[in-house]
Amino acid sequence: MKSASLVDRYLARLIAVPLIASLVIAAMLLLLEKMLRLFDFVAEEGGPVSVVWRMLANLIPEYLSLGIPIGLMLGILLAFRRLATSSELDVLLACGFSYRRLLRVPYIFAIVAALVNLAIVGFLQPYSRYAYEGLRYELRTGALGASIKVGEFTKLGKNMTVRIERSQEGGRQLSGIFVMAQGSDGKELAVTAEHGRFMATDDPNTIIFRLKNGTLVHDAPNFPVPRVLAFESHDLPIDLPKEEAFRQRGGREELTIPELVKSSRNPAEKKDRAKSQAEFHFRVTEVATMFLLPLLAVALAVPPKRSTSALGVFLSIVMIVTYYKVNEYAEALGGRGHISPIIALWTPFILFAALIWWMYRTIATVPGGQPIGALERQFAKLGGFVRRWFSRSNRRVVAP
């Protein structure tokens, strides 16, 4: 019993390190790729840099839901690969530990990871996705308070244009100001000022542009000549454009699992009901797949004897990504109503589970069984051919 607990703790350490490392690396790569696009988007919209970090924070749950299965798979696979290549796995099997017994610790990790992923895709990700779309909307409509671009003519509302030469102290001190406003009755107002600043009022739809040391030119159809006024201080009220409120949370990707169940039973809209059912089964199969990963990892982790091939690592990632893409296509197909979402989503899952079970049974019960033995042999031949080709190329380069 004591030796069994020691083996379990040893396995847990072997799994935990690559699992955490793979999860962090996968999440960071996805975030870095998205960060570049967000910086370009925010720069084009003229928004503050701080909004990039808020948008990235709302993307973390989505990327974690992708990174957790890959991290779990690689953590278990690399742990058993280390046991196999160091012959520790042979020793454990000779001591009476079966593959079924050795899978106890991996399945503890799988259950915890599945619960975490269920919380993310079922409850956290819908809210974070809605918050992300809200930030995009606010940035595009200017509701984040993006400053007026220096040196450019900027429209404030329908009938006012402003140009600023210099901006200091984060936009609180403005210099070289030009304002042109037109009224609905044909009146025109042109103002130039040395300095100015925006000031809030009790009305959230109106701000005051306080100008210092400038000239105001007022013209109207009934004025024989424009009126010119020099001033030391002048308050110019500006009506802010009224933006529509951001939509309510309700997209199928923004609904929690209980809300999807409720929406899928709504007889009012058949098309929306099919989309909700497809999204629900997509998330459930995504979580259910977590329980297949330990079997797949063990089947791909053990290379043939006297071999250190890493084909299993590569193949595991290919299989996970391919299955995920097939699931996305099946969800789209079920959401259009062309086929039942249950058939569209669970048929690939059952086929994938059957393939994984066959691979695990081959490695665990067949003496000398190797589920990807044929691929391993072809991969070894390809590797030998590549090494010989490079060797001949090097000899040609070195030869006088």
PDB file of N, CA and C in Angstrom, residues 333-393:
ATOM      1  N   LEU A 333     -23.235  22.752 -38.596  1.00  0.00           N
ATOM      2  CA  LEU A 333     -24.203  21.962 -39.358  1.00  0.00           C
ATOM      3  C   LEU A 333     -25.487  21.743 -38.560  1.00  0.00           C
ATOM      4  N   GLY A 334     -25.330  21.403 -37.265  1.00  0.00           N
ATOM      5  CA  GLY A 334     -26.511  21.213 -36.430  1.00  0.00           C
ATOM      6  C   GLY A 334     -27.248  22.509 -36.166  1.00  0.00           C
ATOM      7  N   GLY A 335     -26.514  23.628 -36.072  1.00  0.00           N
ATOM      8  CA  GLY A 335     -27.158  24.913 -35.826  1.00  0.00           C
ATOM      9  C   GLY A 335     -27.995  25.394 -36.983  1.00  0.00           C
ATOM     10  N   ARG A 336     -27.653  24.965 -38.195  1.00  0.00           N
ATOM     11  CA  ARG A 336     -28.457  25.365 -39.370  1.00  0.00           C
ATOM     12  C   ARG A 336     -29.727  24.554 -39.507  1.00  0.00           C
ATOM     13  N   GLY A 337     -29.847  23.480 -38.728  1.00  0.00           N
ATOM     14  CA  GLY A 337     -31.031  22.658 -38.792  1.00  0.00           C
ATOM     15  C   GLY A 337     -31.004  21.598 -39.875  1.00  0.00           C
ATOM     16  N   HIS A 338     -29.830  21.418 -40.534  1.00  0.00           N
ATOM     17  CA  HIS A 338     -29.726  20.405 -41.584  1.00  0.00           C
ATOM     18  C   HIS A 338     -29.735  18.990 -41.014  1.00  0.00           C
ATOM     19  N   ILE A 339     -29.297  18.851 -39.771  1.00  0.00           N
ATOM     20  CA  ILE A 339     -29.215  17.555 -39.119  1.00  0.00           C
ATOM     21  C   ILE A 339     -29.408  17.777 -37.627  1.00  0.00           C
ATOM     22  N   SER A 340     -29.879  16.761 -36.935  1.00  0.00           N
ATOM     23  CA  SER A 340     -30.081  16.888 -35.497  1.00  0.00           C
ATOM     24  C   SER A 340     -28.756  17.188 -34.796  1.00  0.00           C
ATOM     25  N   PRO A 341     -28.725  18.199 -33.914  1.00  0.00           N
ATOM     26  CA  PRO A 341     -27.482  18.493 -33.195  1.00  0.00           C
ATOM     27  C   PRO A 341     -26.952  17.299 -32.411  1.00  0.00           C
ATOM     28  N   ILE A 342     -27.836  16.448 -31.902  1.00  0.00           N
ATOM     29  CA  ILE A 342     -27.390  15.273 -31.152  1.00  0.00           C
ATOM     30  C   ILE A 342     -26.593  14.352 -32.060  1.00  0.00           C
ATOM     31  N   ILE A 343     -27.107  14.097 -33.260  1.00  0.00           N
ATOM     32  CA  ILE A 343     -26.393  13.228 -34.204  1.00  0.00           C
ATOM     33  C   ILE A 343     -25.117  13.907 -34.692  1.00  0.00           C
ATOM     34  N   ALA A 344     -25.203  15.208 -34.988  1.00  0.00           N
ATOM     35  CA  ALA A 344     -24.051  15.922 -35.544  1.00  0.00           C
ATOM     36  C   ALA A 344     -22.880  15.971 -34.569  1.00  0.00           C
ATOM     37  N   LEU A 345     -23.158  16.149 -33.272  1.00  0.00           N
ATOM     38  CA  LEU A 345     -22.081  16.321 -32.293  1.00  0.00           C
ATOM     39  C   LEU A 345     -21.640  15.015 -31.649  1.00  0.00           C
ATOM     40  N   TRP A 346     -22.581  14.105 -31.402  1.00  0.00           N
ATOM     41  CA  TRP A 346     -22.223  12.890 -30.659  1.00  0.00           C
ATOM     42  C   TRP A 346     -21.715  11.769 -31.549  1.00  0.00           C
ATOM     43  N   THR A 347     -22.014  11.802 -32.844  1.00  0.00           N
ATOM     44  CA  THR A 347     -21.451  10.782 -33.739  1.00  0.00           C
ATOM     45  C   THR A 347     -19.931  10.879 -33.828  1.00  0.00           C
ATOM     46  N   PRO A 348     -19.348  12.078 -34.071  1.00  0.00           N
ATOM     47  CA  PRO A 348     -17.881  12.164 -34.049  1.00  0.00           C
ATOM     48  C   PRO A 348     -17.292  11.793 -32.688  1.00  0.00           C
ATOM     49  N   PHE A 349     -17.992  12.143 -31.606  1.00  0.00           N
ATOM     50  CA  PHE A 349     -17.489  11.799 -30.276  1.00  0.00           C
ATOM     51  C   PHE A 349     -17.425  10.281 -30.094  1.00  0.00           C
ATOM     52  N   ILE A 350     -18.472   9.574 -30.495  1.00  0.00           N
ATOM     53  CA  ILE A 350     -18.490   8.119 -30.341  1.00  0.00           C
ATOM     54  C   ILE A 350     -17.405   7.470 -31.198  1.00  0.00           C
ATOM     55  N   LEU A 351     -17.221   7.942 -32.430  1.00  0.00           N
ATOM     56  CA  LEU A 351     -16.177   7.399 -33.289  1.00  0.00           C
ATOM     57  C   LEU A 351     -14.793   7.669 -32.718  1.00  0.00           C
ATOM     58  N   PHE A 352     -14.600   8.882 -32.196  1.00  0.00           N
ATOM     59  CA  PHE A 352     -13.317   9.241 -31.590  1.00  0.00           C
ATOM     60  C   PHE A 352     -13.061   8.394 -30.346  1.00  0.00           C
ATOM     61  N   ALA A 353     -14.102   8.189 -29.537  1.00  0.00           N
ATOM     62  CA  ALA A 353     -13.968   7.366 -28.330  1.00  0.00           C
ATOM     63  C   ALA A 353     -13.664   5.916 -28.699  1.00  0.00           C
ATOM     64  N   ALA A 354     -14.295   5.393 -29.751  1.00  0.00           N
ATOM     65  CA  ALA A 354     -14.039   4.012 -30.173  1.00  0.00           C
ATOM     66  C   ALA A 354     -12.597   3.848 -30.646  1.00  0.00           C
ATOM     67  N   LEU A 355     -12.092   4.815 -31.390  1.00  0.00           N
ATOM     68  CA  LEU A 355     -10.700   4.767 -31.843  1.00  0.00           C
ATOM     69  C   LEU A 355      -9.739   4.785 -30.658  1.00  0.00           C
ATOM     70  N   ILE A 356      -9.997   5.664 -29.692  1.00  0.00           N
ATOM     71  CA  ILE A 356      -9.125   5.762 -28.523  1.00  0.00           C
ATOM     72  C   ILE A 356      -9.178   4.473 -27.705  1.00  0.00           C
ATOM     73  N   TRP A 357     -10.363   3.894 -27.541  1.00  0.00           N
ATOM     74  CA  TRP A 357     -10.485   2.651 -26.766  1.00  0.00           C
ATOM     75  C   TRP A 357      -9.723   1.511 -27.435  1.00  0.00           C
ATOM     76  N   TRP A 358      -9.796   1.437 -28.778  1.00  0.00           N
ATOM     77  CA  TRP A 358      -9.037   0.403 -29.498  1.00  0.00           C
ATOM     78  C   TRP A 358      -7.534   0.599 -29.300  1.00  0.00           C
ATOM     79  N   MET A 359      -7.078   1.848 -29.376  1.00  0.00           N
ATOM     80  CA  MET A 359      -5.646   2.117 -29.198  1.00  0.00           C
ATOM     81  C   MET A 359      -5.200   1.753 -27.788  1.00  0.00           C
ATOM     82  N   TYR A 360      -6.027   2.103 -26.797  1.00  0.00           N
ATOM     83  CA  TYR A 360      -5.656   1.773 -25.415  1.00  0.00           C
ATOM     84  C   TYR A 360      -5.662   0.263 -25.185  1.00  0.00           C
ATOM     85  N   ARG A 361      -6.669  -0.438 -25.678  1.00  0.00           N
ATOM     86  CA  ARG A 361      -6.734  -1.890 -25.515  1.00  0.00           C
ATOM     87  C   ARG A 361      -5.535  -2.569 -26.173  1.00  0.00           C
ATOM     88  N   THR A 362      -5.099  -2.026 -27.299  1.00  0.00           N
ATOM     89  CA  THR A 362      -3.948  -2.610 -27.992  1.00  0.00           C
ATOM     90  C   THR A 362      -2.684  -2.489 -27.159  1.00  0.00           C
ATOM     91  N   ILE A 363      -2.449  -1.303 -26.575  1.00  0.00           N
ATOM     92  CA  ILE A 363      -1.229  -1.109 -25.790  1.00  0.00           C
ATOM     93  C   ILE A 363      -1.306  -1.806 -24.446  1.00  0.00           C
ATOM     94  N   ALA A 364      -2.525  -1.961 -23.877  1.00  0.00           N
ATOM     95  CA  ALA A 364      -2.658  -2.461 -22.509  1.00  0.00           C
ATOM     96  C   ALA A 364      -2.843  -3.967 -22.428  1.00  0.00           C
ATOM     97  N   THR A 365      -3.434  -4.591 -23.436  1.00  0.00           N
ATOM     98  CA  THR A 365      -3.780  -6.011 -23.311  1.00  0.00           C
ATOM     99  C   THR A 365      -3.088  -6.905 -24.318  1.00  0.00           C
ATOM    100  N   VAL A 366      -2.636  -6.364 -25.460  1.00  0.00           N
ATOM    101  CA  VAL A 366      -1.976  -7.182 -26.476  1.00  0.00           C
ATOM    102  C   VAL A 366      -0.480  -7.226 -26.178  1.00  0.00           C
ATOM    103  N   PRO A 367       0.118  -8.405 -25.984  1.00  0.00           N
ATOM    104  CA  PRO A 367       1.568  -8.473 -25.734  1.00  0.00           C
ATOM    105  C   PRO A 367       2.359  -7.864 -26.888  1.00  0.00           C
ATOM    106  N   GLY A 368       3.169  -6.882 -26.552  1.00  0.00           N
ATOM    107  CA  GLY A 368       3.947  -6.179 -27.575  1.00  0.00           C
ATOM    108  C   GLY A 368       3.115  -5.315 -28.481  1.00  0.00           C
ATOM    109  N   GLY A 369       1.866  -5.062 -28.086  1.00  0.00           N
ATOM    110  CA  GLY A 369       0.968  -4.275 -28.931  1.00  0.00           C
ATOM    111  C   GLY A 369       1.420  -2.834 -29.075  1.00  0.00           C
ATOM    112  N   GLN A 370       1.269  -2.303 -30.265  1.00  0.00           N
ATOM    113  CA  GLN A 370       1.668  -0.926 -30.550  1.00  0.00           C
ATOM    114  C   GLN A 370       0.642  -0.349 -31.516  1.00  0.00           C
ATOM    115  N   PRO A 371      -0.311   0.475 -31.034  1.00  0.00           N
ATOM    116  CA  PRO A 371      -1.402   0.955 -31.903  1.00  0.00           C
ATOM    117  C   PRO A 371      -0.926   1.778 -33.084  1.00  0.00           C
ATOM    118  N   ILE A 372       0.208   2.419 -32.971  1.00  0.00           N
ATOM    119  CA  ILE A 372       0.728   3.204 -34.101  1.00  0.00           C
ATOM    120  C   ILE A 372       2.060   2.618 -34.559  1.00  0.00           C
ATOM    121  N   GLY A 373       2.181   1.286 -34.410  1.00  0.00           N
ATOM    122  CA  GLY A 373       3.438   0.638 -34.784  1.00  0.00           C
ATOM    123  C   GLY A 373       3.791   0.844 -36.238  1.00  0.00           C
ATOM    124  N   ALA A 374       2.796   0.702 -37.140  1.00  0.00           N
ATOM    125  CA  ALA A 374       3.071   0.887 -38.569  1.00  0.00           C
ATOM    126  C   ALA A 374       3.532   2.313 -38.857  1.00  0.00           C
ATOM    127  N   LEU A 375       2.876   3.294 -38.227  1.00  0.00           N
ATOM    128  CA  LEU A 375       3.301   4.685 -38.415  1.00  0.00           C
ATOM    129  C   LEU A 375       4.691   4.913 -37.850  1.00  0.00           C
ATOM    130  N   GLU A 376       4.994   4.288 -36.718  1.00  0.00           N
ATOM    131  CA  GLU A 376       6.314   4.423 -36.117  1.00  0.00           C
ATOM    132  C   GLU A 376       7.391   3.896 -37.065  1.00  0.00           C
ATOM    133  N   ARG A 377       7.133   2.756 -37.701  1.00  0.00           N
ATOM    134  CA  ARG A 377       8.118   2.189 -38.612  1.00  0.00           C
ATOM    135  C   ARG A 377       8.332   3.086 -39.830  1.00  0.00           C
ATOM    136  N   GLN A 378       7.246   3.614 -40.373  1.00  0.00           N
ATOM    137  CA  GLN A 378       7.378   4.514 -41.516  1.00  0.00           C
ATOM    138  C   GLN A 378       8.074   5.814 -41.111  1.00  0.00           C
ATOM    139  N   PHE A 379       7.753   6.284 -39.917  1.00  0.00           N
ATOM    140  CA  PHE A 379       8.383   7.505 -39.415  1.00  0.00           C
ATOM    141  C   PHE A 379       9.881   7.288 -39.230  1.00  0.00           C
ATOM    142  N   ALA A 380      10.274   6.078 -38.724  1.00  0.00           N
ATOM    143  CA  ALA A 380      11.694   5.766 -38.544  1.00  0.00           C
ATOM    144  C   ALA A 380      12.409   5.694 -39.888  1.00  0.00           C
ATOM    145  N   LYS A 381      11.759   5.092 -40.907  1.00  0.00           N
ATOM    146  CA  LYS A 381      12.373   5.033 -42.229  1.00  0.00           C
ATOM    147  C   LYS A 381      12.547   6.425 -42.820  1.00  0.00           C
ATOM    148  N   LEU A 382      11.523   7.278 -42.628  1.00  0.00           N
ATOM    149  CA  LEU A 382      11.619   8.650 -43.137  1.00  0.00           C
ATOM    150  C   LEU A 382      12.749   9.397 -42.446  1.00  0.00           C
ATOM    151  N   GLY A 383      12.863   9.217 -41.100  1.00  0.00           N
ATOM    152  CA  GLY A 383      13.943   9.873 -40.375  1.00  0.00           C
ATOM    153  C   GLY A 383      15.306   9.407 -40.839  1.00  0.00           C
ATOM    154  N   GLY A 384      15.467   8.079 -41.104  1.00  0.00           N
ATOM    155  CA  GLY A 384      16.735   7.563 -41.608  1.00  0.00           C
ATOM    156  C   GLY A 384      17.068   8.125 -42.975  1.00  0.00           C
ATOM    157  N   PHE A 385      16.054   8.243 -43.840  1.00  0.00           N
ATOM    158  CA  PHE A 385      16.283   8.808 -45.171  1.00  0.00           C
ATOM    159  C   PHE A 385      16.741  10.263 -45.077  1.00  0.00           C
ATOM    160  N   VAL A 386      16.090  11.045 -44.199  1.00  0.00           N
ATOM    161  CA  VAL A 386      16.464  12.453 -44.047  1.00  0.00           C
ATOM    162  C   VAL A 386      17.885  12.573 -43.513  1.00  0.00           C
ATOM    163  N   ARG A 387      18.269  11.739 -42.545  1.00  0.00           N
ATOM    164  CA  ARG A 387      19.631  11.794 -41.998  1.00  0.00           C
ATOM    165  C   ARG A 387      20.669  11.432 -43.061  1.00  0.00           C
ATOM    166  N   ARG A 388      20.382  10.396 -43.869  1.00  0.00           N
ATOM    167  CA  ARG A 388      21.324  10.020 -44.922  1.00  0.00           C
ATOM    168  C   ARG A 388      21.455  11.117 -45.969  1.00  0.00           C
ATOM    169  N   TRP A 389      20.333  11.757 -46.290  1.00  0.00           N
ATOM    170  CA  TRP A 389      20.368  12.834 -47.281  1.00  0.00           C
ATOM    171  C   TRP A 389      21.214  14.006 -46.800  1.00  0.00           C
ATOM    172  N   PHE A 390      21.028  14.402 -45.525  1.00  0.00           N
ATOM    173  CA  PHE A 390      21.839  15.488 -44.974  1.00  0.00           C
ATOM    174  C   PHE A 390      23.301  15.080 -44.878  1.00  0.00           C
ATOM    175  N   SER A 391      23.557  13.798 -44.565  1.00  0.00           N
ATOM    176  CA  SER A 391      24.942  13.338 -44.478  1.00  0.00           C
ATOM    177  C   SER A 391      25.637  13.437 -45.819  1.00  0.00           C
ATOM    178  N   ARG A 392      24.973  13.010 -46.903  1.00  0.00           N
ATOM    179  CA  ARG A 392      25.557  13.121 -48.238  1.00  0.00           C
ATOM    180  C   ARG A 392      25.763  14.581 -48.630  1.00  0.00           C
ATOM    181  N   SER A 393      24.796  15.450 -48.264  1.00  0.00           N
ATOM    182  CA  SER A 393      24.927  16.882 -48.592  1.00  0.00           C
ATOM    183  C   SER A 393      26.115  17.489 -47.879  1.00  0.00           C
TER     184      SER A 393
END
